[in-house]
Short mmCIF file of C-alpha atoms in Angstrom, two decimals:
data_model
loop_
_atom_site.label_atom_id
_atom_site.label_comp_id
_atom_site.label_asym_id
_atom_site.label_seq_id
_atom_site.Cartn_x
_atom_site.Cartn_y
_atom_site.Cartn_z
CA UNK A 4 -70.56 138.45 33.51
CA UNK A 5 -68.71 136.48 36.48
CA UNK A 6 -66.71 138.11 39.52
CA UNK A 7 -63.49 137.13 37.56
CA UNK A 8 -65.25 139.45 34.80
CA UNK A 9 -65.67 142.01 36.39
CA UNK A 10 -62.56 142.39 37.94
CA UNK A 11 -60.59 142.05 34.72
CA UNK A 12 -63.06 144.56 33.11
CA UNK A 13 -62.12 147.10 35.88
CA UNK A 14 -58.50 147.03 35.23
CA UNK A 15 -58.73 146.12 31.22
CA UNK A 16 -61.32 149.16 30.46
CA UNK A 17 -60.80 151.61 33.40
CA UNK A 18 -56.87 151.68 33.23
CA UNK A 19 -55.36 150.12 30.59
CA UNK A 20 -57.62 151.46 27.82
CA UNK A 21 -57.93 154.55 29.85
CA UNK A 22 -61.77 154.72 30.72
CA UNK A 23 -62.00 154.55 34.43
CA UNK A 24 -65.17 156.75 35.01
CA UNK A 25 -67.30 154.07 32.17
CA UNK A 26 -65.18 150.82 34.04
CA UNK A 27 -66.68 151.76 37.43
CA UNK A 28 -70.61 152.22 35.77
CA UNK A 29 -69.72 148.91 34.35
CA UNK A 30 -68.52 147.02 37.13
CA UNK A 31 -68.69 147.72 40.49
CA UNK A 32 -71.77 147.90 42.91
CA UNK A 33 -73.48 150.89 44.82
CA UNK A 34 -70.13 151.31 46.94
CA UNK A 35 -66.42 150.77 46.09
CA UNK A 36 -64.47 150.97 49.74
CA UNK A 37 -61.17 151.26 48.76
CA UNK A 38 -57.60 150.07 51.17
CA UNK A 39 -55.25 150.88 48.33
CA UNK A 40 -53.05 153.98 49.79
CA UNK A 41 -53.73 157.19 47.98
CA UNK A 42 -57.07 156.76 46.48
CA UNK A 43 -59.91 157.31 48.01
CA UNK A 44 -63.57 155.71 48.46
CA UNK A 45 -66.27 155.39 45.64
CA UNK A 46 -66.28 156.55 42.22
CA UNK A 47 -64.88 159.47 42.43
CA UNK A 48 -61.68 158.25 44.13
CA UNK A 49 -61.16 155.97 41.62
CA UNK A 50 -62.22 158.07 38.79
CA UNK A 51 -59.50 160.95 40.25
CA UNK A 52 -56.90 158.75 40.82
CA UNK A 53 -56.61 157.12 36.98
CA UNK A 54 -57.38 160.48 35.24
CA UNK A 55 -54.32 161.40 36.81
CA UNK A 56 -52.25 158.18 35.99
CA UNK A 57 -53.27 158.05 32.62
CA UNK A 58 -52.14 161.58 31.81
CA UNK A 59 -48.80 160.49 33.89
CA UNK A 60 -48.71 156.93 31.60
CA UNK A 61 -50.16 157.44 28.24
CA UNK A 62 -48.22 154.40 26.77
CA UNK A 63 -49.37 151.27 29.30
CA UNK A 64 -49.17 147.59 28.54
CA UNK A 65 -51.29 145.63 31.08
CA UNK A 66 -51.59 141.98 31.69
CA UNK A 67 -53.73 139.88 33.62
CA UNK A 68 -51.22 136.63 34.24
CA UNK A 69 -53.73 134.86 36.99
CA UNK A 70 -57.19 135.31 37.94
CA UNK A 71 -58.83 133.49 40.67
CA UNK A 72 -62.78 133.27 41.72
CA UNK A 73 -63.59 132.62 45.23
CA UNK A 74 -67.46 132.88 46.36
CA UNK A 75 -67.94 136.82 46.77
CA UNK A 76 -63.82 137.71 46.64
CA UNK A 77 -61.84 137.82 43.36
CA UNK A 78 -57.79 137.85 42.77
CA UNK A 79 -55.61 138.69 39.92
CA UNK A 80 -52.25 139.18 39.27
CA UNK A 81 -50.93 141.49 36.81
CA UNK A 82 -48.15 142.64 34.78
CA UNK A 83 -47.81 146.87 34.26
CA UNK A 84 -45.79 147.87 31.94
CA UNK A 85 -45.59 151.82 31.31
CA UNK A 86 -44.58 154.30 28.97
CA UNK A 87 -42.40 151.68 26.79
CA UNK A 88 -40.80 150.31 30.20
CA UNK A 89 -39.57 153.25 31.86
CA UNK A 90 -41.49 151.40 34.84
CA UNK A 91 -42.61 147.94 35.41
CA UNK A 92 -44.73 146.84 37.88
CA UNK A 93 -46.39 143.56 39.47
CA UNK A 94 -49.73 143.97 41.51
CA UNK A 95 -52.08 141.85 43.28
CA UNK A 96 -55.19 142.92 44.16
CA UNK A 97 -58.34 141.21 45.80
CA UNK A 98 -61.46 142.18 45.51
CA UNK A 99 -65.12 141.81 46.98
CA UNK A 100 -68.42 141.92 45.22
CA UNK A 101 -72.05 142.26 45.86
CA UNK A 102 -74.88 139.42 44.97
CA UNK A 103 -74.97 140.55 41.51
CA UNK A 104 -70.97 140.41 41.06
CA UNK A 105 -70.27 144.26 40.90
CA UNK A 106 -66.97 144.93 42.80
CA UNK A 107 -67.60 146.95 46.11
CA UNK A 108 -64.34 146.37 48.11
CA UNK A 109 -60.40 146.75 47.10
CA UNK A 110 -57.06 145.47 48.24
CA UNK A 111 -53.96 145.69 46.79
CA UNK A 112 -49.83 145.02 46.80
CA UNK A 113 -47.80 146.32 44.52
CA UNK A 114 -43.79 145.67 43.96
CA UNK A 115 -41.64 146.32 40.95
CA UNK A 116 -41.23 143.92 38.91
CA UNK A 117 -38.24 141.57 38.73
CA UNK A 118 -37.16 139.73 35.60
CA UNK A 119 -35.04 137.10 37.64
CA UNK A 120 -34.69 136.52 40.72
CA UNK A 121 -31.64 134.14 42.16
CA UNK A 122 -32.89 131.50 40.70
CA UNK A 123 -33.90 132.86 37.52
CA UNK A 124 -37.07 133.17 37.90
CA UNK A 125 -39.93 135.93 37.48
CA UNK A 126 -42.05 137.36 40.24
CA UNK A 127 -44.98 136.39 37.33
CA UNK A 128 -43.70 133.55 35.46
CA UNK A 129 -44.63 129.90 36.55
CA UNK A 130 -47.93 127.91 35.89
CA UNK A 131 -51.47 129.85 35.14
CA UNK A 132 -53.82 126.86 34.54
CA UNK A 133 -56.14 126.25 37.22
CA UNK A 134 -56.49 122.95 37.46
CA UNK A 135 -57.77 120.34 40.11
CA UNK A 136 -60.77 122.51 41.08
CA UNK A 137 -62.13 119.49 43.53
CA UNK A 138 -59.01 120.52 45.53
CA UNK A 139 -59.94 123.74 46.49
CA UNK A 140 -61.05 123.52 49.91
CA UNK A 141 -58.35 120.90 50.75
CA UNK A 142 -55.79 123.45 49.04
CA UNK A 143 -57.43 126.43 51.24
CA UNK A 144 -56.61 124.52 54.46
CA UNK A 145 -53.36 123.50 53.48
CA UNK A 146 -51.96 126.68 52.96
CA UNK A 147 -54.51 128.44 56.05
CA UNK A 148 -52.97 125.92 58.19
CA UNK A 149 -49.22 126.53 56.67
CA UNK A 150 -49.25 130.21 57.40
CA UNK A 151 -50.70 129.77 60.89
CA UNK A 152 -48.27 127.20 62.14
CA UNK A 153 -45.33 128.11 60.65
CA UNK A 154 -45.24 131.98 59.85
CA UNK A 155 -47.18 133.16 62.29
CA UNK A 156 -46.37 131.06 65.13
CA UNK A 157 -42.77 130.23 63.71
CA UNK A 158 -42.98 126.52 63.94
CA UNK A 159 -40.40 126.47 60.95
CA UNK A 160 -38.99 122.52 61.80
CA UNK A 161 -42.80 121.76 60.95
CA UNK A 162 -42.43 123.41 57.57
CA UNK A 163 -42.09 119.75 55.86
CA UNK A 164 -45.27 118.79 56.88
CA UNK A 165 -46.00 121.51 54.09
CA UNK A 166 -43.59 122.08 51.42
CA UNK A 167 -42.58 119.74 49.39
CA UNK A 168 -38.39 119.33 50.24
CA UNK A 169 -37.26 118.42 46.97
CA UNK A 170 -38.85 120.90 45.27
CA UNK A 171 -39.55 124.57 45.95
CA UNK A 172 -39.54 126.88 43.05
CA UNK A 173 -39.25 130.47 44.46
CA UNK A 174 -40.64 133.35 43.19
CA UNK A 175 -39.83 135.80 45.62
CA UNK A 176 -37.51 138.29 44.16
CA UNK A 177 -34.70 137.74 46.80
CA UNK A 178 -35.34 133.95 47.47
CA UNK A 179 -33.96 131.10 45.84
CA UNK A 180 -35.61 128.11 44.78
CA UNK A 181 -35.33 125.25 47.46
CA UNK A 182 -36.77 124.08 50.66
CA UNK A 183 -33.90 124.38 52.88
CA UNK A 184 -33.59 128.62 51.48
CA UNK A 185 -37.41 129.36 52.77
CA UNK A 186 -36.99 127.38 55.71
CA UNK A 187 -33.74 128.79 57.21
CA UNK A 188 -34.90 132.73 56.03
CA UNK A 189 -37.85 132.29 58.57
CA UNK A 190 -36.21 130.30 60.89
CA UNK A 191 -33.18 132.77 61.70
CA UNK A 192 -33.88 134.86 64.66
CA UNK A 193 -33.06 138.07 63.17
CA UNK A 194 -35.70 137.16 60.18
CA UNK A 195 -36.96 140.61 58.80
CA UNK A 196 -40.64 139.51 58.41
CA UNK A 197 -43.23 138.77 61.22
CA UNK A 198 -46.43 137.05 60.37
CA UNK A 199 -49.35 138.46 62.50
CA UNK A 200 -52.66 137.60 60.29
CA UNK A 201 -53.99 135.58 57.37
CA UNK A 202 -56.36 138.52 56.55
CA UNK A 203 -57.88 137.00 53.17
CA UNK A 204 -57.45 133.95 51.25
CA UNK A 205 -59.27 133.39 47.95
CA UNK A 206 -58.41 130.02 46.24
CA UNK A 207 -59.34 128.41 42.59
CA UNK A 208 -57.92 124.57 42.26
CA UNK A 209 -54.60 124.54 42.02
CA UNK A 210 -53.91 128.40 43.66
CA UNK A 211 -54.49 129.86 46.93
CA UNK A 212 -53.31 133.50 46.89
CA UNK A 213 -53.60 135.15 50.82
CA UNK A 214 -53.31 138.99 51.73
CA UNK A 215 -51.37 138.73 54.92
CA UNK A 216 -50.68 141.60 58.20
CA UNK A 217 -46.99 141.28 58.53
CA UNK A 218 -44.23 143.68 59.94
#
């Protein structure tokens, strides 16, 4: 099985079809170090944690929408839907694995999820084909180089030498889709978000997906 595999097994078997204890003998490695709040390290973190969500959500639709494969680190994106909708939630986690693929480190963000933003669009909806895989590295430093310049060091009139002005389709479930939107939200000086560290970037073609220190 791949990294990508493995990752998708540990969310496919361990929550949604409610087997977390046979999901970690499957698929992660001698450790599992774990930065998600609220659940602690190895197995038996994990394997305490989901017993308890699974009692809490016995009805759960889960969704991988993106998956990404980078060297040892893994990302995916997915869709939670629980208990017939009472909740809905997005997450994106990262992961790391060991030279035989078994997951042994965690990261995640999670946010509710948003059926439409201003613009009318998803916080999961968009493209999912990776594509142009000889682009990766080139893709990698383009967005590396994006974040450093002009989130973290603010240089928001360079932020055309990145984005593409005429079009911009936003995600984000307060933004709007546009150039000009992005561009004056981080370039007002009372901006709400500080860039401080492009902690992790795993990238597949067409995607680069980064797990940024912010405040």
């Amino acid at each position: 099985m791949t990294r990508r595999d493995n990752a998708i097994g540990l969310y496919m078997k361990g929550i949604r079809d409610g087997n977390p204890a046979a999901a970690q003998a499957a698929f992660t490695g001698a450790r599992y170090t774990q930065h998600s709040t609220g659940v602690l390290d190895g197995s038996a973190g994990f394997i305490e944690f989901f017993d308890s969500f699974i009692k809490r959500n016995p009805k759960r639709e889960i969704r991988v929408v993106r998956a990404l494969e980078d060297g040892n680190h893994v990302f995916v994106h997915v869709y939670q839907s629980l208990n017939e909708g009472d909740s809905k939630w997005v997450t994106t986690d990262f992961f790391d694995t060991d030279a035989a693929g078994k997951i042994i480190e965690h990261w995640d963000v999670i946010g509710p999820y948003v059926p439409a933003n201003p613009s009318g669009r998803s916080n999961i909806d968009g493209p999912t084909e990776i594509t142009d895989l000889h682009k990766t590295d080139a893709n990698k430093t383009l967005v590396g180089d994006f974040i450093k310049t002009c989130l973290i060091d603010r240089q928001t009139d360079r932020m055309a030498e990145f984005i593409n002005p005429s079009q911009y389709d936003q995600h984000n479930v307060e933004g709007g889709d546009g150039f000009e939107h992005f561009r004056d939200f981080y370039a007002a000086r009372d901006c709400p978000l500080s860039y401080q560290e492009c902690f992790l970037m795993v990238g597949e073609g067409n995607f680069v997906a980064t797990l940024n220190r912010a405040k």
